[in-house]
Amino acid sequence: MRAILYLNLRLLINGIRRTFTNPLRATAAALVILWFGFTFLGNLMSSAGTHHTPMPPELITRNRDYLIAFLTVMHLMVLWPALSPTVGFRSVQMFTQADVNFLFPSPLRRSLVFFFLLFSRGTVNSLFLLLILLILVISMGRDLLAGLFIGEIPTHLGFVWVYPVMYLLTFFTLLGVGIWVALKEELREGFARRVRWAFWGALLALAGRLGWHGYQAQTRRDDPLGAVVQHLLNDPVVAIPLLPMRALAESAMVFTGGWTPAVTAGFVFWAGALAGIVYLLLQHQHLFYDLAAGIASHSATYALRWQDPGRASYESAVAAAAKQPQKVARWRVFTEWKPQGAWALVWCHSLLMARLSAGWQYLLMLMVPIVSMIVIVFVRGDMSSDMRRFLVLSMMYSFAFFATMSAQSWLVGVLRRAEMNRSLPFPARVVVLTEIAPPTLFLYACLALAWVAMVWFAPEHLLTLVWHTLIVMSLVPVLLTVMLILFLLFPDQSDYTQRVLLGFFMLPVILLAIAPAVLVGVAGALLDLPLWITTMLVVGANAGMLWLCLYLANYQYTRFNPAE
Amino acid sequence: MLEVTNLYKSFKNVQAVSGLSLHVQAGEIVGLLGPNGAGKTTTLRCICGILRPDAGQIIIGGYDLAQQEQQAKRLIAFIPEVPNPYELLTVREHIQFVAMCYGTIDIFHQRIEELLHRFDLKEKENALVATLSKGMKQKLAVACAFVHDAKVFLCDEPLIGIDPKGQHELKSELQRLRDEGCAVLVSTHQLDTAERLCDRVVIMQAGRKLAEGTLEDLQAQAQMADSTLEQVFLRLTEEAEHAGNPVSEPAPAD
């Protein structure tokens, strides 16, 4: 036990120490700490002497119901991956090859080693959500929460421990269930698939029932969202299966709302479930190391992408070819085009992009806004022209934003290739450009598809759509370059400190990058400039930001150390 | 000292080891040879308790690995092929951690300086493992194997990536261990090294034992007197391949 504690402590301390030996990362970490400190103190001081007007009781109840429903669904979405062997604990490093080589052959008890590693690393991974909640609470301030719930400063602060404890109980239980499913899969192939289908089936059935209630409320001219929330909380068919998640949601509010029966039920349920799953797992403890070695090997492939790019891409290519040799995609354009010089990089990166991109994911992402629009048209019937314009524009911008965010795996590939590409006779800025260009073009192609759908939906706003498409197109490379800079700054995702910093800085830096375009756009709207002029100005602002980002990415790319 | 009887191990539909039996006596170095995918690493991982065999028995120093896992493991030192050590520990911390796992922190304090010097790690003792070269990481893995009083050394391609001086040092170390009465099982592709270093060899192919014995035994089996181990190895494995790979059988039902 002492040995594993020592290991985890040293890994944490050395990770922090390494962060503070790099000036850029040290500055980033210092900024985070200062932000936490100042915001928290600021909120504390500003809220100390303020008084709030109490809300009407019915509004408090309504807000509370909405919040419980929101937190229930949010926890379900955030925690379900813990159940999935491929998403929950294989993609993150619960077990490493170092554990396999140095810890597993040691005489320490395997159940102790297994559970300690699983729960300690699981805790660290799960704490990212708590961190996000903490950031939200601190940034919104106590006043907002107090006003939202009961109109007073919270009076149940003694219960502040309840949520973290129940959250960890829930997370450990789900993680244990995920491990149990994986163990069963080792013994009986196909078990995990059946569990996955059952889980998704149940979830879809619940969503379908809620959707039906929402639709009925809509046809009665009632509030559909209110109906969905009420059924989520009160319809036994939905509420009972979701009760454990609701308990978690209520425990998150216990320090303002007080202890509720659901919280008690939640503790009983999750503690019992955890005890049960640990008992079940112990029946298979002889298989713990087999499973952990398999997970470590999977995680190692993931880690290898960062640490030994050449070998990782070679091994994954070999594995893919061995699995499905006939399915390696080839396109005429790439076989006939034989460019020289820097264009060879464009050729190579475009081919990789084409092979790596899971086209169906983008199609799915594209389908979400389109299907949403169709559903809205179906539900709302006639819509004003302004409403349709608002809808298509928000769909287009959100699609562009989320599709760009999903290009993160490509950026991991950029780091993988850095060592090889830097040895080529091109300046770093050319390499960075050729890395950013393929995903940009790919997203443009997706946008073109989206654009066709939008025009079909709101043909009267064709010109508006053209101008906004131009804006979105200028935004995509900016977002990609900004994310590349962040990945170059925090390349080691097996280091928790760097993961936290990357997660923390992602949104503010993106907001900073799009700020000039937003400011110019707002100014254009305020000055009532014609849309085409505003568009040109916004595109110009984005071009300037892209130039700046490319300069910074180039600077960081030349200094990036793949060994990290 | 080490006795493996009728070992079976499969992964999903792949039979990695099929009915393997071997033994290593105290004061003996045995080479485990075989082409890629023969099941050598899986065998070593089963012996050191990382993987659980589907069937078979592993006895280490008189302890049954399945029944007396902790006692058996105290006698083992494992040197992996690709060490992948904990990158965010320093060299010194890494060795200390392994000593703590075995409850031999006293031995760590006695031996640490000597180990650091012997494996050229002294200059890097406070450097993070992440900053070490591949060869230095391998040396670290070797150093970790000497921080407790193991009686059975399981080495999976231990010489890969180590510089000539380090290789020489490690080979001398293995010979010293043999002289001190330890049992050493070395998996390697370096047949000339195996010929000079090992007292006996076990040749595996497709998860099964193809041949076992001293060089003379193998020469006799291959009918190649005065041939090198490499020539004998190639002959035996090619013959087996032409005769059709030995069919790996699943573990017998209990």
XYZ file of N, CA and C in Angstrom, chain A residues 237-414:
534
model
N -42.533 5.784 -14.758
C -41.811 5.009 -15.777
C -40.427 5.630 -16.056
N -40.363 6.941 -15.982
C -39.098 7.634 -16.260
C -38.354 7.929 -14.961
N -39.105 8.405 -13.983
C -38.464 8.907 -12.764
C -37.784 7.786 -11.963
N -38.401 6.591 -11.939
C -37.814 5.517 -11.106
C -36.453 5.063 -11.657
N -36.358 4.759 -12.973
C -35.025 4.378 -13.454
C -33.984 5.485 -13.289
N -34.443 6.734 -13.331
C -33.489 7.839 -13.230
C -33.279 8.312 -11.792
N -33.935 7.626 -10.837
C -33.863 8.068 -9.449
C -32.415 8.162 -8.920
N -31.553 7.180 -9.223
C -30.171 7.298 -8.720
C -29.474 8.561 -9.233
N -29.752 8.927 -10.486
C -29.133 10.136 -11.039
C -29.777 11.389 -10.440
N -31.077 11.284 -10.168
C -31.757 12.421 -9.547
C -31.207 12.647 -8.139
N -30.921 11.540 -7.451
C -30.343 11.665 -6.111
C -29.027 12.426 -6.184
N -28.267 12.116 -7.201
C -26.983 12.810 -7.379
C -27.226 14.300 -7.649
N -28.234 14.562 -8.485
C -28.554 15.956 -8.798
C -28.991 16.701 -7.531
N -29.822 16.054 -6.719
C -30.294 16.737 -5.494
C -29.165 16.898 -4.485
N -28.235 15.941 -4.514
C -27.108 16.076 -3.579
C -26.226 17.260 -3.968
N -26.229 17.601 -5.275
C -25.449 18.767 -5.713
C -26.057 20.055 -5.177
N -27.353 19.991 -4.814
C -28.019 21.203 -4.350
C -28.281 21.179 -2.847
N -27.728 20.171 -2.180
C -28.103 19.967 -0.781
C -27.622 21.117 0.116
N -26.550 21.765 -0.282
C -26.052 22.828 0.604
C -26.886 24.103 0.488
N -27.746 24.146 -0.516
C -28.676 25.283 -0.566
C -30.103 24.826 -0.283
N -30.454 23.646 -0.771
C -31.838 23.193 -0.654
C -32.105 22.336 0.566
N -31.047 21.904 1.241
C -31.221 21.045 2.410
C -31.286 19.579 2.023
N -31.221 18.752 3.069
C -31.217 17.290 2.882
C -32.610 16.831 2.465
N -32.685 16.018 1.421
C -33.994 15.539 0.959
C -34.005 14.002 1.022
N -35.222 13.396 0.984
C -35.289 11.927 0.992
C -34.508 11.315 -0.166
N -34.499 12.012 -1.310
C -33.779 11.473 -2.473
C -32.284 11.326 -2.179
N -31.769 12.251 -1.362
C -30.338 12.186 -1.030
C -30.072 10.941 -0.183
N -30.946 10.705 0.787
C -30.792 9.507 1.627
C -30.876 8.258 0.749
N -31.894 8.228 -0.110
C -32.071 7.062 -0.993
C -30.839 6.886 -1.881
N -30.317 8.015 -2.336
C -29.134 7.956 -3.215
C -27.944 7.343 -2.514
N -27.731 7.768 -1.267
C -26.593 7.206 -0.515
C -26.760 5.699 -0.325
N -27.981 5.317 0.048
C -28.230 3.880 0.278
C -28.008 3.112 -1.025
N -28.581 3.649 -2.116
C -28.488 2.938 -3.390
C -27.045 2.818 -3.861
N -26.339 3.953 -3.907
C -24.991 3.934 -4.502
C -23.992 3.191 -3.620
N -24.146 3.337 -2.286
C -23.227 2.598 -1.410
C -23.462 1.096 -1.556
N -24.765 0.713 -1.608
C -25.088 -0.706 -1.784
C -24.610 -1.214 -3.119
N -24.827 -0.412 -4.163
C -24.416 -0.836 -5.500
C -22.900 -0.988 -5.581
N -22.191 -0.063 -4.931
C -20.728 -0.145 -4.958
C -20.243 -1.405 -4.247
N -20.848 -1.657 -3.076
C -20.460 -2.864 -2.336
C -20.744 -4.111 -3.182
N -21.902 -4.095 -3.837
C -22.281 -5.247 -4.663
C -21.332 -5.454 -5.817
N -20.964 -4.383 -6.480
C -20.117 -4.538 -7.672
C -18.693 -4.942 -7.267
N -18.231 -4.409 -6.118
C -16.895 -4.815 -5.649
C -16.910 -6.312 -5.320
N -18.003 -6.767 -4.696
C -18.118 -8.200 -4.395
C -18.075 -9.025 -5.687
N -18.846 -8.585 -6.684
C -18.879 -9.314 -7.957
C -17.496 -9.332 -8.618
N -16.828 -8.189 -8.555
C -15.493 -8.110 -9.181
C -14.510 -9.039 -8.478
N -14.634 -9.108 -7.151
C -13.691 -9.958 -6.407
C -13.841 -11.431 -6.792
N -15.006 -11.804 -7.289
C -15.184 -13.192 -7.745
C -14.296 -13.484 -8.956
N -13.896 -12.421 -9.649
C -13.078 -12.606 -10.859
C -11.675 -12.032 -10.678
N -11.219 -11.929 -9.434
C -9.959 -11.203 -9.234
C -8.768 -11.877 -9.913
N -8.870 -13.169 -10.185
C -7.768 -13.826 -10.871
C -7.571 -13.254 -12.284
N -8.608 -12.596 -12.808
C -8.499 -12.037 -14.173
C -8.128 -10.554 -14.184
N -7.951 -9.983 -12.993
C -7.711 -8.533 -12.925
C -6.516 -8.100 -13.780
N -5.388 -8.794 -13.597
C -4.181 -8.347 -14.303
C -4.278 -8.597 -15.799
N -4.967 -9.677 -16.176
C -5.164 -9.918 -17.615
C -5.899 -8.742 -18.242
N -6.975 -8.348 -17.562
C -7.782 -7.251 -18.083
C -6.985 -5.942 -18.069
N -6.309 -5.699 -16.950
C -5.556 -4.446 -16.826
C -4.437 -4.392 -17.863
N -3.803 -5.538 -18.139
C -2.736 -5.556 -19.148
C -3.323 -5.229 -20.518
N -4.533 -5.726 -20.788
C -5.201 -5.408 -22.052
C -5.515 -3.924 -22.141
N -6.034 -3.380 -21.044
C -6.352 -1.944 -21.024
C -5.067 -1.126 -21.183
N -4.014 -1.563 -20.494
C -2.740 -0.837 -20.575
C -2.215 -0.843 -22.000
N -2.380 -1.975 -22.658
C -1.880 -2.058 -24.025
C -2.680 -1.102 -24.911
N -3.991 -1.017 -24.669
C -4.824 -0.088 -25.426
C -4.428 1.349 -25.111
N -4.257 1.616 -23.814
C -3.857 2.973 -23.411
C -2.475 3.292 -23.938
N -1.617 2.260 -24.013
C -0.249 2.485 -24.474
C -0.256 2.953 -25.918
N -1.160 2.383 -26.716
C -1.254 2.820 -28.106
C -1.618 4.293 -28.136
N -2.541 4.655 -27.239
C -2.972 6.048 -27.153
C -1.799 6.939 -26.738
N -1.077 6.470 -25.689
C 0.044 7.274 -25.192
C 1.173 7.329 -26.208
N 1.340 6.219 -26.934
C 2.430 6.138 -27.905
C 2.272 7.188 -29.001
N 1.007 7.508 -29.305
C 0.759 8.509 -30.337
C 1.445 9.825 -29.980
N 1.514 10.066 -28.656
C 2.144 11.312 -28.222
C 3.648 11.128 -28.098
N 4.058 9.937 -27.636
C 5.460 9.789 -27.241
C 6.365 9.281 -28.356
N 5.864 8.359 -29.174
C 6.701 7.811 -30.227
C 5.873 7.779 -31.507
N 5.714 8.949 -32.117
C 4.759 9.088 -33.201
C 4.998 8.131 -34.364
N 6.250 8.024 -34.776
C 6.564 7.186 -35.932
C 6.108 5.759 -35.710
N 6.522 5.216 -34.559
C 6.204 3.816 -34.275
C 4.689 3.624 -34.136
N 4.055 4.596 -33.466
C 2.611 4.463 -33.248
C 1.853 4.440 -34.567
N 2.203 5.362 -35.477
C 1.438 5.396 -36.725
C 1.743 4.158 -37.552
N 3.016 3.710 -37.487
C 3.364 2.494 -38.220
C 2.564 1.310 -37.672
N 2.565 1.189 -36.331
C 1.876 0.041 -35.720
C 0.373 0.077 -35.989
N -0.208 1.286 -35.897
C -1.656 1.336 -36.118
C -1.980 1.050 -37.578
N -1.101 1.512 -38.483
C -1.339 1.236 -39.906
C -1.242 -0.262 -40.171
N -0.233 -0.888 -39.552
C -0.051 -2.325 -39.737
C -1.256 -3.082 -39.174
N -1.686 -2.656 -37.970
C -2.825 -3.334 -37.342
C -4.083 -3.172 -38.196
N -4.279 -1.946 -38.709
C -5.475 -1.707 -39.534
C -5.402 -2.526 -40.813
N -4.212 -2.553 -41.421
C -4.065 -3.300 -42.671
C -4.260 -4.793 -42.435
N -3.754 -5.259 -41.281
C -3.884 -6.684 -40.975
C -5.350 -7.060 -40.766
N -6.097 -6.128 -40.183
C -7.504 -6.410 -39.902
C -8.338 -6.411 -41.173
N -8.179 -5.325 -41.947
C -9.020 -5.184 -43.121
C -8.172 -4.733 -44.306
N -7.347 -5.625 -44.849
C -6.433 -5.198 -45.892
C -7.148 -4.642 -47.117
N -8.347 -5.121 -47.350
C -9.025 -4.672 -48.565
C -9.696 -3.325 -48.378
N -9.728 -2.828 -47.123
C -10.512 -1.623 -46.886
C -9.670 -0.354 -46.762
N -8.360 -0.443 -47.066
C -7.562 0.785 -47.055
C -8.004 1.627 -48.238
N -8.551 2.800 -47.915
C -9.168 3.604 -48.974
C -8.110 4.223 -49.886
N -8.390 4.207 -51.164
C -7.514 4.867 -52.145
C -8.390 5.736 -53.043
N -7.869 6.911 -53.383
C -8.637 7.796 -54.255
C -7.783 8.156 -55.457
N -8.446 8.247 -56.572
C -7.757 8.531 -57.824
C -6.949 9.833 -57.740
N -7.561 10.830 -57.108
C -6.898 12.141 -57.047
C -5.534 12.032 -56.354
N -5.451 11.160 -55.358
C -4.180 11.036 -54.639
C -3.183 10.123 -55.365
N -3.696 9.156 -56.112
C -2.766 8.267 -56.809
C -2.178 8.944 -58.040
N -2.949 9.850 -58.637
C -2.451 10.492 -59.873
C -1.670 11.769 -59.598
N -1.975 12.407 -58.495
C -1.286 13.667 -58.159
C 0.023 13.325 -57.465
N 1.148 13.698 -58.067
C 2.458 13.383 -57.479
C 3.238 14.686 -57.302
N 2.872 15.454 -56.295
C 3.477 16.783 -56.139
C 4.913 16.731 -55.615
N 5.620 17.830 -55.813
C 7.007 17.949 -55.346
C 7.073 19.036 -54.269
N 8.148 18.988 -53.486
C 8.398 20.037 -52.498
C 7.331 20.074 -51.415
N 7.025 21.309 -51.011
C 6.080 21.462 -49.893
C 4.694 20.927 -50.238
N 4.384 20.887 -51.537
C 3.075 20.340 -51.926
C 2.960 18.860 -51.560
N 4.121 18.208 -51.454
C 4.099 16.794 -51.048
C 3.508 16.663 -49.645
N 3.787 17.673 -48.824
C 3.209 17.662 -47.472
C 1.693 17.814 -47.546
N 1.255 18.703 -48.437
C -0.189 18.883 -48.609
C -0.806 17.562 -49.057
N -0.137 16.901 -50.007
C -0.617 15.602 -50.506
C -0.722 14.594 -49.354
N 0.381 14.515 -48.605
C 0.443 13.531 -47.522
C -0.637 13.811 -46.467
N -0.725 15.077 -46.026
C -1.662 15.407 -44.956
C -3.118 15.290 -45.421
N -3.346 15.611 -46.696
C -4.714 15.479 -47.204
C -5.114 14.014 -47.274
N -4.169 13.177 -47.713
C -4.455 11.739 -47.792
C -4.736 11.184 -46.394
N -3.911 11.611 -45.430
C -4.128 11.158 -44.049
C -5.484 11.625 -43.548
N -5.796 12.888 -43.842
C -7.079 13.444 -43.402
C -8.226 12.623 -43.966
N -8.116 12.308 -45.265
C -9.186 11.551 -45.921
C -9.315 10.165 -45.303
N -8.162 9.546 -44.979
C -8.216 8.189 -44.431
C -8.650 8.180 -42.974
N -8.209 9.212 -42.229
C -8.478 9.199 -40.790
C -9.865 9.701 -40.436
N -10.395 10.591 -41.282
C -11.650 11.218 -40.869
C -12.770 10.196 -40.932
N -13.459 10.087 -39.817
C -14.617 9.204 -39.801
C -15.773 9.997 -40.382
N -15.960 9.873 -41.690
C -16.947 10.687 -42.391
C -18.327 10.641 -41.764
N -18.686 9.462 -41.247
C -20.035 9.324 -40.698
C -20.234 10.206 -39.482
N -19.114 10.471 -38.759
C -19.244 11.335 -37.574
C -19.665 12.744 -37.990
N -19.015 13.216 -39.066
C -19.355 14.561 -39.523
C -20.767 14.585 -40.097
N -21.107 13.496 -40.788
C -22.458 13.423 -41.341
C -23.486 13.462 -40.215
N -23.153 12.698 -39.138
C -24.052 12.662 -37.980
C -24.184 14.065 -37.390
N -23.007 14.716 -37.281
C -23.003 16.062 -36.716
C -23.825 17.007 -37.592
N -23.750 16.756 -38.891
C -24.487 17.567 -39.836
C -25.993 17.277 -39.737
N -26.281 15.992 -39.498
C -27.681 15.582 -39.434
C -28.381 16.186 -38.217
N -27.622 16.372 -37.129
C -28.241 16.872 -35.895
C -28.926 18.225 -36.136
N -28.212 19.239 -36.694
C -28.925 20.514 -36.920
C -30.035 20.391 -37.953
N -29.789 19.575 -38.998
C -30.801 19.482 -40.053
C -32.068 18.814 -39.513
N -31.869 17.699 -38.790
C -33.032 17.015 -38.224
C -33.720 17.924 -37.209
N -32.905 18.655 -36.408
C -33.512 19.574 -35.433
C -34.396 20.585 -36.138
N -33.901 21.098 -37.273
C -34.687 22.092 -38.013
C -36.004 21.491 -38.486
N -35.890 20.251 -39.017
C -37.108 19.601 -39.518
C -38.106 19.406 -38.382
N -37.576 18.966 -37.209
C -38.455 18.749 -36.053
C -39.108 20.064 -35.639
N -38.299 21.128 -35.621
C -38.845 22.437 -35.212
C -39.941 22.878 -36.174
N -39.684 22.693 -37.471
C -40.696 23.069 -38.472
C -41.969 22.265 -38.227
N -41.776 20.957 -37.940
C -42.913 20.064 -37.727
C -43.709 20.489 -36.491
N -42.986 20.800 -35.423
C -43.642 21.123 -34.160
C -44.247 22.522 -34.191
N -43.447 23.483 -34.704
C -43.896 24.886 -34.641
C -44.822 25.274 -35.784
N -44.801 24.479 -36.843
C -45.615 24.853 -37.994
C -45.035 26.089 -38.658
N -45.886 27.078 -38.925
C -45.410 28.291 -39.600
C -44.452 29.063 -38.710
N -43.415 29.567 -39.346
C -42.452 30.344 -38.577
C -42.196 31.648 -39.308
N -41.898 32.668 -38.539
C -41.606 33.935 -39.188
C -40.268 33.832 -39.918
N -40.093 34.707 -40.874
C -38.860 34.707 -41.664
C -37.644 34.983 -40.778
N -37.820 35.904 -39.826
C -36.713 36.235 -38.914
C -36.315 35.032 -38.080
N -37.361 34.301 -37.641
C -37.102 33.115 -36.819
C -36.300 32.083 -37.619
N -36.693 31.912 -38.894
C -35.980 30.927 -39.727
C -34.526 31.354 -39.936
N -34.333 32.644 -40.128
C -32.969 33.133 -40.323
C -32.136 32.884 -39.057
N -32.753 33.215 -37.919
C -32.049 32.990 -36.652
C -31.666 31.505 -36.505
N -32.625 30.647 -36.852
C -32.384 29.207 -36.712
C -31.224 28.739 -37.604
N -31.282 29.073 -38.871
C -30.240 28.555 -39.777
C -28.872 29.104 -39.406
N -28.841 30.373 -39.010
C -27.534 30.937 -38.671
C -26.974 30.293 -37.404
N -27.826 30.109 -36.417
C -27.313 29.491 -35.180
C -26.899 28.047 -35.448
N -27.658 27.343 -36.310
C -27.269 25.972 -36.657
C -25.917 25.966 -37.358
N -25.724 26.904 -38.282
C -24.483 26.919 -39.063
C -23.277 27.214 -38.158
N -23.435 28.212 -37.303
C -22.310 28.566 -36.432
C -22.006 27.434 -35.437
N -23.067 26.842 -34.875
C -22.801 25.781 -33.892
C -22.202 24.560 -34.580
N -22.679 24.267 -35.803
C -22.082 23.135 -36.517
C -20.597 23.396 -36.771
N -20.284 24.602 -37.247
C -18.878 24.911 -37.537
C -18.034 24.808 -36.270
N -18.581 25.301 -35.171
C -17.823 25.293 -33.913
C -17.562 23.868 -33.439
N -18.631 23.054 -33.384
C -18.458 21.695 -32.846
C -17.659 20.803 -33.794
N -17.852 20.992 -35.094
C -17.068 20.199 -36.051
C -15.583 20.536 -35.911
N -15.284 21.814 -35.691
C -13.886 22.208 -35.512
C -13.326 21.601 -34.224
N -14.140 21.622 -33.178
C -13.694 21.035 -31.905
C -13.386 19.545 -32.071
N -14.159 18.886 -32.934
C -13.968 17.440 -33.083
C -12.703 17.119 -33.859
N -12.004 18.129 -34.364
C -10.764 17.875 -35.104
C -9.582 17.688 -34.160
N -9.848 17.511 -32.871
C -8.745 17.394 -31.902
C -7.840 16.206 -32.203
N -8.450 15.094 -32.670
C -7.632 13.911 -32.934
C -6.632 14.197 -34.057
N -7.037 15.068 -34.994
C -6.104 15.449 -36.057
C -4.914 16.200 -35.460
N -5.194 17.058 -34.500
C -4.120 17.851 -33.902
C -3.155 16.969 -33.115
N -3.697 15.895 -32.513
C -2.809 14.925 -31.854
C -1.860 14.350 -32.908
N -2.416 14.092 -34.094
C -1.601 13.580 -35.199
C -0.512 14.570 -35.603
N -0.831 15.862 -35.532
C 0.175 16.881 -35.879
C 1.378 16.753 -34.950
